[in-house]
Amino acid sequence: MNDAVAAGAPQDALADFLAVWGMPSDSGPSTLPDPSLDARRLRQLSIAMAVNDVLVHDSANILRAGGLEGIDAPVLIVMGEKSPVAIGKIADALAERMQDVGRASVPDAGHMLPITHPAEVAGLIAVNLERA
């Protein structure tokens, strides 16, 4: 993505991002619902690029010893069936550290499932809230 943005091709960077995180890139950024939002998605691409370092290096210290273990509430980890393999491994590692965790997978969804499958995600959140 950085190379595409540096080369003045933010549309390509967005297509690359969406391809990795659960959206087909062959038809470009408009594979997400409501293509009229493509300009907004392009502006938001910088956010995704900026938080990458936080995610990779845990600069927010979310993974500190005892942090996840201290969560005293039901947690639900939801992922898309077609999410990148790394997401499943991350979910496994997080789930091992929490006391009360449920897992759910949305069929035919990638990592962007709150956008592509909002009804399914909302239903799962409702189940977890009822459980809480």
PDB file of C-alpha atoms in Angstrom:
ATOM      1  CA  MET A   1       0.000   0.000   0.000  1.00  0.00           C
ATOM      2  CA  ASN A   2       2.784   2.398   0.871  1.00  0.00           C
ATOM      3  CA  ASP A   3       4.358   1.946  -2.556  1.00  0.00           C
ATOM      4  CA  ALA A   4       1.076   2.557  -4.364  1.00  0.00           C
ATOM      5  CA  VAL A   5       0.358   5.708  -2.353  1.00  0.00           C
ATOM      6  CA  ALA A   6       3.920   6.971  -2.903  1.00  0.00           C
ATOM      7  CA  ALA A   7       3.491   6.355  -6.632  1.00  0.00           C
ATOM      8  CA  GLY A   8       0.352   8.493  -6.655  1.00  0.00           C
ATOM      9  CA  ALA A   9      -2.005   5.541  -7.070  1.00  0.00           C
ATOM     10  CA  PRO A  10      -4.214   5.562  -3.967  1.00  0.00           C
ATOM     11  CA  GLN A  11      -6.973   3.641  -5.807  1.00  0.00           C
ATOM     12  CA  ASP A  12      -4.503   0.780  -6.287  1.00  0.00           C
ATOM     13  CA  ALA A  13      -3.526   0.957  -2.616  1.00  0.00           C
ATOM     14  CA  LEU A  14      -7.174   0.761  -1.590  1.00  0.00           C
ATOM     15  CA  ALA A  15      -7.798  -2.167  -3.939  1.00  0.00           C
ATOM     16  CA  ASP A  16      -4.751  -3.956  -2.465  1.00  0.00           C
ATOM     17  CA  PHE A  17      -5.988  -3.310   1.084  1.00  0.00           C
ATOM     18  CA  LEU A  18      -9.453  -4.607   0.287  1.00  0.00           C
ATOM     19  CA  ALA A  19      -8.062  -7.667  -1.496  1.00  0.00           C
ATOM     20  CA  VAL A  20      -6.058  -8.724   1.554  1.00  0.00           C
ATOM     21  CA  TRP A  21      -8.729  -7.942   4.112  1.00  0.00           C
ATOM     22  CA  GLY A  22     -11.626  -9.759   2.554  1.00  0.00           C
ATOM     23  CA  MET A  23     -12.746  -8.023  -0.624  1.00  0.00           C
ATOM     24  CA  PRO A  24     -12.001  -9.039  -4.207  1.00  0.00           C
ATOM     25  CA  SER A  25      -9.691  -6.569  -5.925  1.00  0.00           C
ATOM     26  CA  ASP A  26     -10.571  -7.410  -9.534  1.00  0.00           C
ATOM     27  CA  SER A  27     -13.352  -4.864  -9.586  1.00  0.00           C
ATOM     28  CA  GLY A  28     -11.559  -2.237  -7.494  1.00  0.00           C
ATOM     29  CA  PRO A  29     -12.707  -0.437  -4.372  1.00  0.00           C
ATOM     30  CA  SER A  30     -16.355  -0.495  -5.400  1.00  0.00           C
ATOM     31  CA  THR A  31     -16.624  -4.114  -4.249  1.00  0.00           C
ATOM     32  CA  LEU A  32     -17.804  -2.770  -0.916  1.00  0.00           C
ATOM     33  CA  PRO A  33     -21.464  -1.862  -0.574  1.00  0.00           C
ATOM     34  CA  ASP A  34     -22.304   1.629  -1.808  1.00  0.00           C
ATOM     35  CA  PRO A  35     -19.622   2.626  -4.342  1.00  0.00           C
ATOM     36  CA  SER A  36     -20.534   6.276  -3.733  1.00  0.00           C
ATOM     37  CA  LEU A  37     -18.384   6.001  -0.625  1.00  0.00           C
ATOM     38  CA  ASP A  38     -15.164   5.293  -2.568  1.00  0.00           C
ATOM     39  CA  ALA A  39     -13.871   8.859  -2.074  1.00  0.00           C
ATOM     40  CA  ARG A  40     -14.413   8.496   1.670  1.00  0.00           C
ATOM     41  CA  ARG A  41     -12.645   5.120   1.673  1.00  0.00           C
ATOM     42  CA  LEU A  42      -9.679   6.676  -0.065  1.00  0.00           C
ATOM     43  CA  ARG A  43      -9.473   9.374   2.612  1.00  0.00           C
ATOM     44  CA  GLN A  44      -9.715   6.732   5.333  1.00  0.00           C
ATOM     45  CA  LEU A  45      -6.934   4.635   3.831  1.00  0.00           C
ATOM     46  CA  SER A  46      -4.423   6.800   5.667  1.00  0.00           C
ATOM     47  CA  ILE A  47      -6.007   5.703   8.954  1.00  0.00           C
ATOM     48  CA  ALA A  48      -5.470   2.039   8.122  1.00  0.00           C
ATOM     49  CA  MET A  49      -1.882   2.765   7.182  1.00  0.00           C
ATOM     50  CA  ALA A  50      -1.271   4.770  10.375  1.00  0.00           C
ATOM     51  CA  VAL A  51      -2.609   2.148  12.796  1.00  0.00           C
ATOM     52  CA  ASN A  52      -0.548  -0.646  11.291  1.00  0.00           C
ATOM     53  CA  ASP A  53       2.428   0.165  13.520  1.00  0.00           C
ATOM     54  CA  VAL A  54       0.194   0.154  16.603  1.00  0.00           C
ATOM     55  CA  LEU A  55      -1.121  -3.281  15.639  1.00  0.00           C
ATOM     56  CA  VAL A  56       2.232  -4.794  14.745  1.00  0.00           C
ATOM     57  CA  HIS A  57       4.160  -3.451  17.753  1.00  0.00           C
ATOM     58  CA  ASP A  58       1.319  -3.274  20.332  1.00  0.00           C
ATOM     59  CA  SER A  59       2.291   0.270  21.250  1.00  0.00           C
ATOM     60  CA  ALA A  60      -1.014   0.571  23.168  1.00  0.00           C
ATOM     61  CA  ASN A  61       0.193  -2.311  25.375  1.00  0.00           C
ATOM     62  CA  ILE A  62      -3.045  -4.246  24.974  1.00  0.00           C
ATOM     63  CA  LEU A  63      -1.220  -7.556  25.214  1.00  0.00           C
ATOM     64  CA  ARG A  64       0.496  -6.726  28.537  1.00  0.00           C
ATOM     65  CA  ALA A  65       0.684  -9.492  31.129  1.00  0.00           C
ATOM     66  CA  GLY A  66      -2.645  -9.833  32.909  1.00  0.00           C
ATOM     67  CA  GLY A  67      -4.450  -7.372  30.647  1.00  0.00           C
ATOM     68  CA  LEU A  68      -6.675  -9.693  28.660  1.00  0.00           C
ATOM     69  CA  GLU A  69      -6.918 -12.113  31.557  1.00  0.00           C
ATOM     70  CA  GLY A  70      -8.466  -9.360  33.674  1.00  0.00           C
ATOM     71  CA  ILE A  71     -11.465  -8.783  31.407  1.00  0.00           C
ATOM     72  CA  ASP A  72     -14.493  -9.561  33.557  1.00  0.00           C
ATOM     73  CA  ALA A  73     -17.158  -9.702  30.864  1.00  0.00           C
ATOM     74  CA  PRO A  74     -18.267 -12.134  28.190  1.00  0.00           C
ATOM     75  CA  VAL A  75     -16.240 -11.610  25.032  1.00  0.00           C
ATOM     76  CA  LEU A  76     -17.205 -12.724  21.555  1.00  0.00           C
ATOM     77  CA  ILE A  77     -14.565 -13.006  18.866  1.00  0.00           C
ATOM     78  CA  VAL A  78     -16.223 -12.817  15.460  1.00  0.00           C
ATOM     79  CA  MET A  79     -14.371 -13.407  12.237  1.00  0.00           C
ATOM     80  CA  GLY A  80     -15.204 -14.016   8.627  1.00  0.00           C
ATOM     81  CA  GLU A  81     -14.851 -17.521   7.283  1.00  0.00           C
ATOM     82  CA  LYS A  82     -12.630 -16.119   4.510  1.00  0.00           C
ATOM     83  CA  SER A  83     -10.477 -13.895   6.750  1.00  0.00           C
ATOM     84  CA  PRO A  84      -6.723 -14.165   6.258  1.00  0.00           C
ATOM     85  CA  VAL A  85      -5.169 -17.139   8.079  1.00  0.00           C
ATOM     86  CA  ALA A  86      -3.315 -14.780  10.414  1.00  0.00           C
ATOM     87  CA  ILE A  87      -6.621 -13.492  11.815  1.00  0.00           C
ATOM     88  CA  GLY A  88      -7.601 -16.982  12.970  1.00  0.00           C
ATOM     89  CA  LYS A  89      -4.249 -17.404  14.673  1.00  0.00           C
ATOM     90  CA  ILE A  90      -4.612 -14.039  16.387  1.00  0.00           C
ATOM     91  CA  ALA A  91      -8.144 -14.944  17.500  1.00  0.00           C
ATOM     92  CA  ASP A  92      -6.875 -18.251  18.912  1.00  0.00           C
ATOM     93  CA  ALA A  93      -4.119 -16.533  20.878  1.00  0.00           C
ATOM     94  CA  LEU A  94      -6.483 -13.898  22.269  1.00  0.00           C
ATOM     95  CA  ALA A  95      -9.145 -16.460  23.196  1.00  0.00           C
ATOM     96  CA  GLU A  96      -6.617 -18.525  25.150  1.00  0.00           C
ATOM     97  CA  ARG A  97      -5.972 -15.570  27.442  1.00  0.00           C
ATOM     98  CA  MET A  98      -9.562 -14.612  28.254  1.00  0.00           C
ATOM     99  CA  GLN A  99     -11.844 -16.100  30.890  1.00  0.00           C
ATOM    100  CA  ASP A 100     -15.221 -16.080  29.142  1.00  0.00           C
ATOM    101  CA  VAL A 101     -14.874 -16.042  25.378  1.00  0.00           C
ATOM    102  CA  GLY A 102     -17.138 -17.242  22.619  1.00  0.00           C
ATOM    103  CA  ARG A 103     -16.167 -17.658  19.001  1.00  0.00           C
ATOM    104  CA  ALA A 104     -18.210 -17.163  15.846  1.00  0.00           C
ATOM    105  CA  SER A 105     -17.439 -17.373  12.148  1.00  0.00           C
ATOM    106  CA  VAL A 106     -19.618 -15.754   9.495  1.00  0.00           C
ATOM    107  CA  PRO A 107     -19.879 -17.896   6.337  1.00  0.00           C
ATOM    108  CA  ASP A 108     -18.668 -16.354   3.075  1.00  0.00           C
ATOM    109  CA  ALA A 109     -17.346 -13.264   4.888  1.00  0.00           C
ATOM    110  CA  GLY A 110     -13.846 -11.863   4.923  1.00  0.00           C
ATOM    111  CA  HIS A 111     -12.220  -9.599   7.477  1.00  0.00           C
ATOM    112  CA  MET A 112     -14.455  -6.649   6.581  1.00  0.00           C
ATOM    113  CA  LEU A 113     -17.548  -8.507   7.749  1.00  0.00           C
ATOM    114  CA  PRO A 114     -19.044  -5.635   9.791  1.00  0.00           C
ATOM    115  CA  ILE A 115     -19.354  -3.794   6.478  1.00  0.00           C
ATOM    116  CA  THR A 116     -20.198  -6.687   4.173  1.00  0.00           C
ATOM    117  CA  HIS A 117     -22.385  -8.705   6.569  1.00  0.00           C
ATOM    118  CA  PRO A 118     -23.788  -6.154   9.063  1.00  0.00           C
ATOM    119  CA  ALA A 119     -26.966  -8.073   9.892  1.00  0.00           C
ATOM    120  CA  GLU A 120     -25.067 -11.232  10.786  1.00  0.00           C
ATOM    121  CA  VAL A 121     -22.559  -9.316  12.914  1.00  0.00           C
ATOM    122  CA  ALA A 122     -25.325  -7.372  14.662  1.00  0.00           C
ATOM    123  CA  GLY A 123     -27.123 -10.633  15.437  1.00  0.00           C
ATOM    124  CA  LEU A 124     -24.001 -12.125  16.956  1.00  0.00           C
ATOM    125  CA  ILE A 125     -23.388  -9.005  19.032  1.00  0.00           C
ATOM    126  CA  ALA A 126     -26.984  -9.187  20.281  1.00  0.00           C
ATOM    127  CA  VAL A 127     -26.478 -12.810  21.348  1.00  0.00           C
ATOM    128  CA  ASN A 128     -23.325 -11.862  23.251  1.00  0.00           C
ATOM    129  CA  LEU A 129     -25.076  -8.922  24.937  1.00  0.00           C
ATOM    130  CA  GLU A 130     -27.927 -11.200  26.001  1.00  0.00           C
ATOM    131  CA  ARG A 131     -25.360 -13.629  27.362  1.00  0.00           C
ATOM    132  CA  ALA A 132     -23.768 -10.797  29.357  1.00  0.00           C
TER     133      ALA A 132
END
